[in-house]
Amino acid sequence: MVARSHRGWLALIPVKALPRGKSRLAGVLDEDARSDLVLFLLRRVVNACLEAGLEVCVVSPDAEVHAFARALGADALDDGDRDLSASVGLALERHASAPGVVVLAADLPHVTADDVRELIAHARPLALVAAADGTTNAVAASPPASFRPSYGPGSAARHGGTRLHLVGIERDVDTPDDLGLALLACPG
């Protein structure tokens, strides 16, 4: 399938510093394995966004994440180790002139370019995909200022917008059960 360009649209993908990534999986994965998992999942999300025709900016305080993102063809922004809401806020501020942005969690093993395109298609001005726990896995906003990040428990309800059910974006990797399902679906 030929990627349809969403001229000027940008995907923002926030990522914690690798030593702190996927901390809820510490009981089943050591720090190196968690870092590898973060980068594996990030690759899938970045590639889906690039295939959807978006420019990509990975937002993280981690130099290794920045180098990895650039090797994939994405840009990188140092967020100064802010919390998730402040990190996304910084990225939105830096890219306020874009016609639209998609903010995606970095731990979506099933995301596809079609999911990203579908999310963008409903951004009038805001579309959202929630995780099963009521947090926010993805937002598309046009203009970017229509999204005011307020992550954490219950964030999907706070963020508002058109709520979409896109299985490839709803399923993230936070728990050992999520990890098992992701590994079954993503052998490579």
CSV table of C-alpha atoms in Angstrom, one decimal:
chain,number,residue,atom,x,y,z
A,1,MET,CA,0.0,0.0,0.0
A,2,VAL,CA,1.3,3.4,-0.9
A,3,ALA,CA,1.5,5.8,2.1
A,4,ARG,CA,-0.8,8.7,1.8
A,5,SER,CA,0.9,11.8,3.0
A,6,HIS,CA,-0.6,13.9,5.7
A,7,ARG,CA,1.4,16.9,4.8
A,8,GLY,CA,2.7,18.7,7.8
A,9,TRP,CA,1.2,16.3,10.3
A,10,LEU,CA,3.5,15.1,13.0
A,11,ALA,CA,3.6,12.1,15.3
A,12,LEU,CA,4.9,12.7,18.8
A,13,ILE,CA,6.0,9.6,20.7
A,14,PRO,CA,7.0,10.2,24.4
A,15,VAL,CA,9.5,7.7,25.9
A,16,LYS,CA,10.8,7.5,29.4
A,17,ALA,CA,14.5,7.1,30.0
A,18,LEU,CA,15.4,3.5,29.4
A,19,PRO,CA,16.4,2.6,33.0
A,20,ARG,CA,12.9,3.6,34.1
A,21,GLY,CA,10.9,2.2,31.2
A,22,LYS,CA,8.4,-0.6,31.7
A,23,SER,CA,9.1,-0.6,35.5
A,24,ARG,CA,5.8,-2.6,36.1
A,25,LEU,CA,7.5,-5.5,34.3
A,26,ALA,CA,10.5,-5.6,36.7
A,27,GLY,CA,9.2,-8.8,38.3
A,28,VAL,CA,9.6,-10.7,35.0
A,29,LEU,CA,12.2,-8.7,33.0
A,30,ASP,CA,15.6,-7.3,34.2
A,31,GLU,CA,16.6,-3.8,33.3
A,32,ASP,CA,18.4,-4.7,30.0
A,33,ALA,CA,15.4,-6.8,28.8
A,34,ARG,CA,13.0,-4.0,29.7
A,35,SER,CA,15.2,-1.5,27.7
A,36,ASP,CA,15.2,-3.9,24.7
A,37,LEU,CA,11.4,-4.2,25.0
A,38,VAL,CA,11.0,-0.4,25.0
A,39,LEU,CA,13.1,-0.1,21.9
A,40,PHE,CA,11.4,-3.0,20.1
A,41,LEU,CA,8.0,-1.4,20.8
A,42,LEU,CA,9.2,2.0,19.8
A,43,ARG,CA,10.4,0.7,16.5
A,44,ARG,CA,6.9,-0.7,15.7
A,45,VAL,CA,5.2,2.6,16.6
A,46,VAL,CA,7.7,4.8,14.7
A,47,ASN,CA,7.4,2.5,11.6
A,48,ALA,CA,3.6,2.6,11.7
A,49,CYS,CA,3.7,6.4,11.8
A,50,LEU,CA,6.2,6.7,9.0
A,51,GLU,CA,4.2,4.3,6.9
A,52,ALA,CA,1.1,6.4,7.5
A,53,GLY,CA,3.0,9.4,5.9
A,54,LEU,CA,3.8,11.3,9.1
A,55,GLU,CA,7.0,12.9,10.2
A,56,VAL,CA,7.9,11.5,13.6
A,57,CYS,CA,9.4,13.1,16.7
A,58,VAL,CA,10.4,10.9,19.7
A,59,VAL,CA,10.3,12.9,22.9
A,60,SER,CA,12.6,11.5,25.7
A,61,PRO,CA,15.4,12.5,28.1
A,62,ASP,CA,17.4,9.5,27.0
A,63,ALA,CA,20.3,9.9,24.5
A,64,GLU,CA,20.2,6.2,23.5
A,65,VAL,CA,16.5,6.6,22.7
A,66,HIS,CA,17.3,9.7,20.6
A,67,ALA,CA,20.0,7.9,18.6
A,68,PHE,CA,17.6,4.9,18.1
A,69,ALA,CA,14.9,7.2,16.9
A,70,ARG,CA,17.2,9.0,14.4
A,71,ALA,CA,18.4,5.7,13.1
A,72,LEU,CA,14.7,4.9,12.3
A,73,GLY,CA,14.3,8.2,10.4
A,74,ALA,CA,12.6,10.1,13.2
A,75,ASP,CA,13.6,13.3,14.9
A,76,ALA,CA,14.2,13.5,18.6
A,77,LEU,CA,13.4,16.1,21.3
A,78,ASP,CA,15.0,16.2,24.8
A,79,ASP,CA,12.2,16.7,27.3
A,80,GLY,CA,14.5,17.4,30.2
A,81,ASP,CA,13.0,14.4,32.1
A,82,ARG,CA,9.6,16.0,32.5
A,83,ASP,CA,6.6,13.9,33.5
A,84,LEU,CA,4.4,12.6,30.6
A,85,SER,CA,1.9,15.6,30.6
A,86,ALA,CA,4.7,18.2,30.7
A,87,SER,CA,6.8,16.2,28.1
A,88,VAL,CA,3.9,16.1,25.6
A,89,GLY,CA,3.1,19.8,26.4
A,90,LEU,CA,6.7,20.8,25.5
A,91,ALA,CA,6.5,18.9,22.2
A,92,LEU,CA,3.1,20.4,21.4
A,93,GLU,CA,4.5,23.9,22.1
A,94,ARG,CA,7.5,23.2,19.8
A,95,HIS,CA,5.2,22.0,17.0
A,96,ALA,CA,2.3,24.4,17.5
A,97,SER,CA,2.4,25.5,13.8
A,98,ALA,CA,1.8,21.9,12.5
A,99,PRO,CA,-1.6,21.4,11.0
A,100,GLY,CA,-2.1,18.4,13.2
A,101,VAL,CA,-0.4,16.0,15.6
A,102,VAL,CA,-0.8,12.5,16.7
A,103,VAL,CA,0.5,11.7,20.2
A,104,LEU,CA,1.0,7.9,20.6
A,105,ALA,CA,2.2,5.8,23.4
A,106,ALA,CA,5.5,4.1,22.6
A,107,ASP,CA,4.3,0.6,23.8
A,108,LEU,CA,1.7,-0.4,21.2
A,109,PRO,CA,2.8,-3.7,19.7
A,110,HIS,CA,-0.2,-4.0,17.4
A,111,VAL,CA,-0.4,-0.5,15.9
A,112,THR,CA,-0.6,-0.2,12.2
A,113,ALA,CA,-0.4,2.6,9.7
A,114,ASP,CA,-4.1,2.2,9.0
A,115,ASP,CA,-4.8,2.7,12.7
A,116,VAL,CA,-2.9,6.0,12.6
A,117,ARG,CA,-4.7,7.1,9.5
A,118,GLU,CA,-8.1,6.3,11.0
A,119,LEU,CA,-7.2,8.3,14.1
A,120,ILE,CA,-6.2,11.3,12.0
A,121,ALA,CA,-9.4,11.0,10.0
A,122,HIS,CA,-11.5,11.7,13.1
A,123,ALA,CA,-9.5,14.6,14.5
A,124,ARG,CA,-12.2,17.3,14.3
A,125,PRO,CA,-10.5,18.8,16.4
A,126,LEU,CA,-9.7,15.9,18.7
A,127,ALA,CA,-9.9,12.1,18.5
A,128,LEU,CA,-8.7,9.7,21.2
A,129,VAL,CA,-8.1,6.0,21.7
A,130,ALA,CA,-8.1,4.8,25.4
A,131,ALA,CA,-6.4,1.9,27.0
A,132,ALA,CA,-8.5,-0.7,28.8
A,133,ASP,CA,-7.6,1.0,32.1
A,134,GLY,CA,-9.0,4.4,31.0
A,135,THR,CA,-5.7,6.0,30.3
A,136,THR,CA,-4.9,7.6,26.9
A,137,ASN,CA,-2.9,5.6,24.4
A,138,ALA,CA,-3.3,8.0,21.4
A,139,VAL,CA,-4.7,11.4,20.5
A,140,ALA,CA,-5.0,13.1,17.2
A,141,ALA,CA,-5.4,16.9,17.3
A,142,SER,CA,-5.9,19.5,14.6
A,143,PRO,CA,-4.8,22.1,15.5
A,144,PRO,CA,-2.3,20.9,18.1
A,145,ALA,CA,-3.5,23.5,20.6
A,146,SER,CA,-6.9,21.6,20.8
A,147,PHE,CA,-5.1,19.0,22.9
A,148,ARG,CA,-4.2,19.8,26.5
A,149,PRO,CA,-2.3,16.9,28.0
A,150,SER,CA,-3.5,15.6,31.4
A,151,TYR,CA,-2.2,12.0,31.6
A,152,GLY,CA,-2.7,9.6,34.4
A,153,PRO,CA,-5.6,7.6,35.7
A,154,GLY,CA,-8.8,8.6,34.0
A,155,SER,CA,-7.0,10.7,31.4
A,156,ALA,CA,-9.2,9.5,28.5
A,157,ALA,CA,-12.3,11.0,30.0
A,158,ARG,CA,-10.4,14.2,30.9
A,159,HIS,CA,-9.0,14.6,27.4
A,160,GLY,CA,-12.3,14.2,25.7
A,161,GLY,CA,-12.8,14.3,21.9
A,162,THR,CA,-14.2,11.6,19.6
A,163,ARG,CA,-13.5,8.3,21.2
A,164,LEU,CA,-12.4,5.6,18.8
A,165,HIS,CA,-12.0,1.8,19.3
A,166,LEU,CA,-8.9,0.8,17.3
A,167,VAL,CA,-7.6,-2.5,18.7
A,168,GLY,CA,-4.1,-1.9,17.4
A,169,ILE,CA,-3.9,1.2,19.6
A,170,GLU,CA,-6.0,0.1,22.5
A,171,ARG,CA,-3.6,-2.8,23.5
A,172,ASP,CA,-0.5,-1.6,25.2
A,173,VAL,CA,2.2,-3.4,27.2
A,174,ASP,CA,2.0,-2.6,30.9
A,175,THR,CA,1.6,-5.9,32.7
A,176,PRO,CA,3.1,-9.4,32.4
A,177,ASP,CA,-0.2,-10.6,30.8
A,178,ASP,CA,0.1,-7.8,28.2
A,179,LEU,CA,3.7,-8.8,27.5
A,180,GLY,CA,2.6,-12.4,26.9
A,181,LEU,CA,-0.1,-11.4,24.4
A,182,ALA,CA,2.3,-9.0,22.6
A,183,LEU,CA,5.0,-11.7,22.3
A,184,LEU,CA,2.5,-14.1,20.8
A,185,ALA,CA,1.4,-11.5,18.2
A,186,CYS,CA,4.8,-10.0,17.4
A,187,PRO,CA,7.3,-12.8,16.9
A,188,GLY,CA,9.8,-10.5,15.1
